[in-house]
Short mmCIF file of C-alpha atoms in Angstrom, two decimals:
data_model
loop_
_atom_site.label_atom_id
_atom_site.label_comp_id
_atom_site.label_asym_id
_atom_site.label_seq_id
_atom_site.Cartn_x
_atom_site.Cartn_y
_atom_site.Cartn_z
CA MET A 625 168.48 40.75 138.57
CA THR A 626 170.74 39.66 135.77
CA ASN A 627 170.04 36.82 133.17
CA GLN A 628 172.96 34.95 134.94
CA ASN A 629 171.12 35.04 138.41
CA THR A 630 167.37 34.23 136.72
CA ALA A 631 169.33 31.13 134.93
CA ARG A 632 170.85 30.00 138.21
CA HIS A 633 167.78 30.39 140.05
CA GLU A 634 165.82 28.36 137.63
CA GLU A 635 168.39 25.53 137.78
CA LEU A 636 167.93 25.79 141.61
CA ARG A 637 164.12 25.24 141.29
CA ARG A 638 164.80 22.48 138.65
CA ASN A 639 167.30 20.37 140.88
CA GLY A 640 164.93 21.26 144.32
CA SER A 641 167.74 23.16 146.18
CA PHE A 642 166.12 26.95 145.72
CA ASN A 643 165.47 28.45 149.18
CA HIS A 644 161.83 29.59 149.17
CA ARG A 645 162.72 31.10 152.65
CA ALA A 646 165.54 33.25 151.35
CA ALA A 647 164.00 36.18 152.61
CA ALA A 648 164.48 34.75 156.23
CA VAL A 649 168.22 34.86 155.89
CA ARG A 650 169.44 37.80 158.13
CA ALA A 651 173.41 36.35 158.16
CA GLY A 652 175.78 38.99 157.40
CA ILE A 653 177.81 37.05 154.70
CA PHE A 654 174.38 36.61 152.77
CA THR A 655 173.39 40.27 152.97
CA GLU A 656 176.99 41.95 152.46
CA ASN A 657 178.61 39.65 149.90
CA PRO A 658 176.98 39.21 146.54
CA PHE A 659 178.84 35.73 145.83
CA PHE A 660 176.66 34.32 148.65
CA ASP A 661 172.96 33.81 147.17
CA ALA A 662 170.23 33.22 150.16
CA ARG A 663 168.13 31.59 147.38
CA ASP A 664 170.93 28.61 147.19
CA LEU A 665 169.62 26.33 150.07
CA VAL A 666 172.72 24.12 150.02
CA GLN A 667 175.15 26.93 150.36
CA VAL A 668 172.74 28.53 153.14
CA LYS A 669 172.65 25.25 155.08
CA TYR A 670 176.53 24.65 154.64
CA GLU A 671 177.53 28.16 155.66
CA MET A 672 175.42 28.03 158.71
CA LEU A 673 177.12 24.78 160.12
CA ARG A 674 180.25 26.22 158.92
CA ALA A 675 179.61 29.54 161.09
CA VAL A 676 178.55 27.33 164.25
CA GLU A 677 181.53 24.75 163.84
CA GLN A 678 184.59 27.30 162.56
CA GLU A 679 183.38 30.59 164.37
CA ASP A 680 182.24 29.06 167.52
CA LYS A 681 178.95 30.90 167.17
CA ASP A 682 175.58 30.20 169.13
CA VAL A 683 173.53 27.35 167.53
CA SER A 684 170.07 29.24 168.53
CA SER A 685 171.06 32.59 167.16
CA THR A 686 173.14 31.32 164.01
CA SER A 687 170.44 28.95 162.89
CA GLY A 688 167.68 31.99 163.34
CA ASP A 689 170.03 34.22 161.08
CA PHE A 690 170.22 31.69 158.48
CA GLY A 691 166.45 31.04 158.40
CA PHE A 692 166.29 27.77 160.39
CA SER A 693 165.01 26.74 163.72
CA ARG A 694 167.77 25.27 166.45
CA VAL A 695 166.06 21.77 165.51
CA SER A 696 166.44 22.04 161.90
CA PHE A 697 169.92 23.20 162.66
CA TYR A 698 170.54 19.79 164.23
CA GLN A 699 168.85 17.65 161.48
CA ILE A 700 170.82 19.38 159.09
CA LYS A 701 173.82 18.93 160.88
CA LYS A 702 173.11 15.09 161.05
CA GLU A 703 172.57 14.62 157.55
CA PHE A 704 175.87 16.37 156.95
CA ASP A 705 177.85 14.27 159.44
CA GLU A 706 176.22 11.17 157.83
CA ASN A 707 176.37 11.87 153.84
CA GLY A 708 178.76 15.10 153.46
CA VAL A 709 177.42 17.78 151.19
CA ALA A 710 174.95 15.33 149.43
CA GLY A 711 173.29 15.58 152.78
CA LEU A 712 172.58 19.13 152.33
CA MET A 713 170.31 18.48 149.29
CA PRO A 714 166.64 18.51 149.83
CA ARG A 715 165.03 15.34 149.48
CA LYS A 716 161.85 14.23 147.84
CA ARG A 717 158.91 14.19 150.23
CA GLY A 718 156.43 11.77 150.90
CA PRO A 719 156.10 8.13 150.41
CA LYS A 720 159.08 6.34 148.45
CA GLY A 721 157.12 3.28 147.34
CA SER A 722 154.34 1.15 148.60
CA ARG A 723 154.12 0.90 152.24
CA LYS A 724 151.96 -1.93 152.63
CA ILE A 725 152.67 -4.95 150.14
CA THR A 726 156.08 -5.89 148.75
CA ASP A 727 156.84 -7.49 145.37
CA GLY A 728 157.17 -10.63 147.56
CA ASP A 729 153.72 -10.67 148.88
CA VAL A 730 152.04 -10.01 145.70
CA GLU A 731 154.10 -13.07 144.28
CA TYR A 732 152.83 -15.13 147.17
CA ALA A 733 149.11 -13.71 146.52
CA ARG A 734 149.71 -14.67 142.57
CA ALA A 735 150.54 -18.41 143.71
CA LEU A 736 147.08 -18.38 145.51
CA VAL A 737 144.74 -17.07 142.79
CA GLY A 738 142.67 -19.89 141.19
CA ILE A 739 142.64 -21.81 144.34
CA TYR A 740 141.37 -19.29 146.93
CA THR A 741 138.90 -16.18 146.91
CA LYS A 742 140.45 -12.69 146.91
CA PRO A 743 139.06 -12.19 150.30
CA GLN A 744 140.69 -15.46 151.53
CA ILE A 745 143.98 -14.33 150.10
CA VAL A 746 143.60 -11.11 151.76
CA ALA A 747 143.05 -13.04 155.16
CA MET A 748 145.95 -15.11 154.36
CA LEU A 749 148.31 -12.31 153.58
CA LYS A 750 147.17 -10.83 157.30
CA SER A 751 147.68 -13.72 159.06
CA GLN A 752 150.65 -15.72 157.35
CA ARG A 753 152.52 -12.46 156.15
CA GLY A 754 151.31 -9.72 158.69
CA VAL A 755 150.21 -7.62 155.36
CA GLU A 756 146.92 -5.63 155.84
CA ILE A 757 145.66 -4.59 152.55
CA SER A 758 142.07 -4.37 151.22
CA LYS A 759 140.36 -6.68 148.44
CA ARG A 760 140.87 -3.71 145.88
CA THR A 761 144.47 -3.05 146.67
CA LEU A 762 145.10 -6.76 145.90
CA GLU A 763 143.10 -6.75 142.69
CA ARG A 764 144.92 -3.56 141.57
CA LYS A 765 148.33 -5.18 142.56
CA LEU A 766 147.40 -8.54 140.82
CA ALA A 767 146.34 -6.57 137.78
CA VAL A 768 148.69 -7.30 134.84
CA LYS A 769 149.69 -3.85 133.25
CA LYS A 770 149.54 -3.21 130.04
CA ASN A 771 152.13 -1.69 127.82
CA GLY A 772 151.31 1.50 125.70
#
């Protein structure tokens, strides 16, 4: 592996588009041509979509040749159709933020502090705003964060 390839693969790792399943890519375009790099996940996805769309290849066998399942092909195609090439970039996995309580809910609860007990505020959040949280979660959300 050349230094140029090493640097490129490190950049792919940094930006989250390194294909850890590159060994599963059996498509001829990646095995016969050094321009195509099976470790570049975006390139692999794009070439898979292109092969099916432009070369009228079968989805099941083509997706397998590119290291994906048939179901994954359709998910990738949907993302590409909706977002273009940017849809081929892997997304950060896991929760994207608080799933139980919004900033508005926290402000609502803050307005009740001093008037009601924390268990009462938790009950009011549930009955009036449909938010189920524990007393401890409420305490954490109401805590003033210190800078530094």
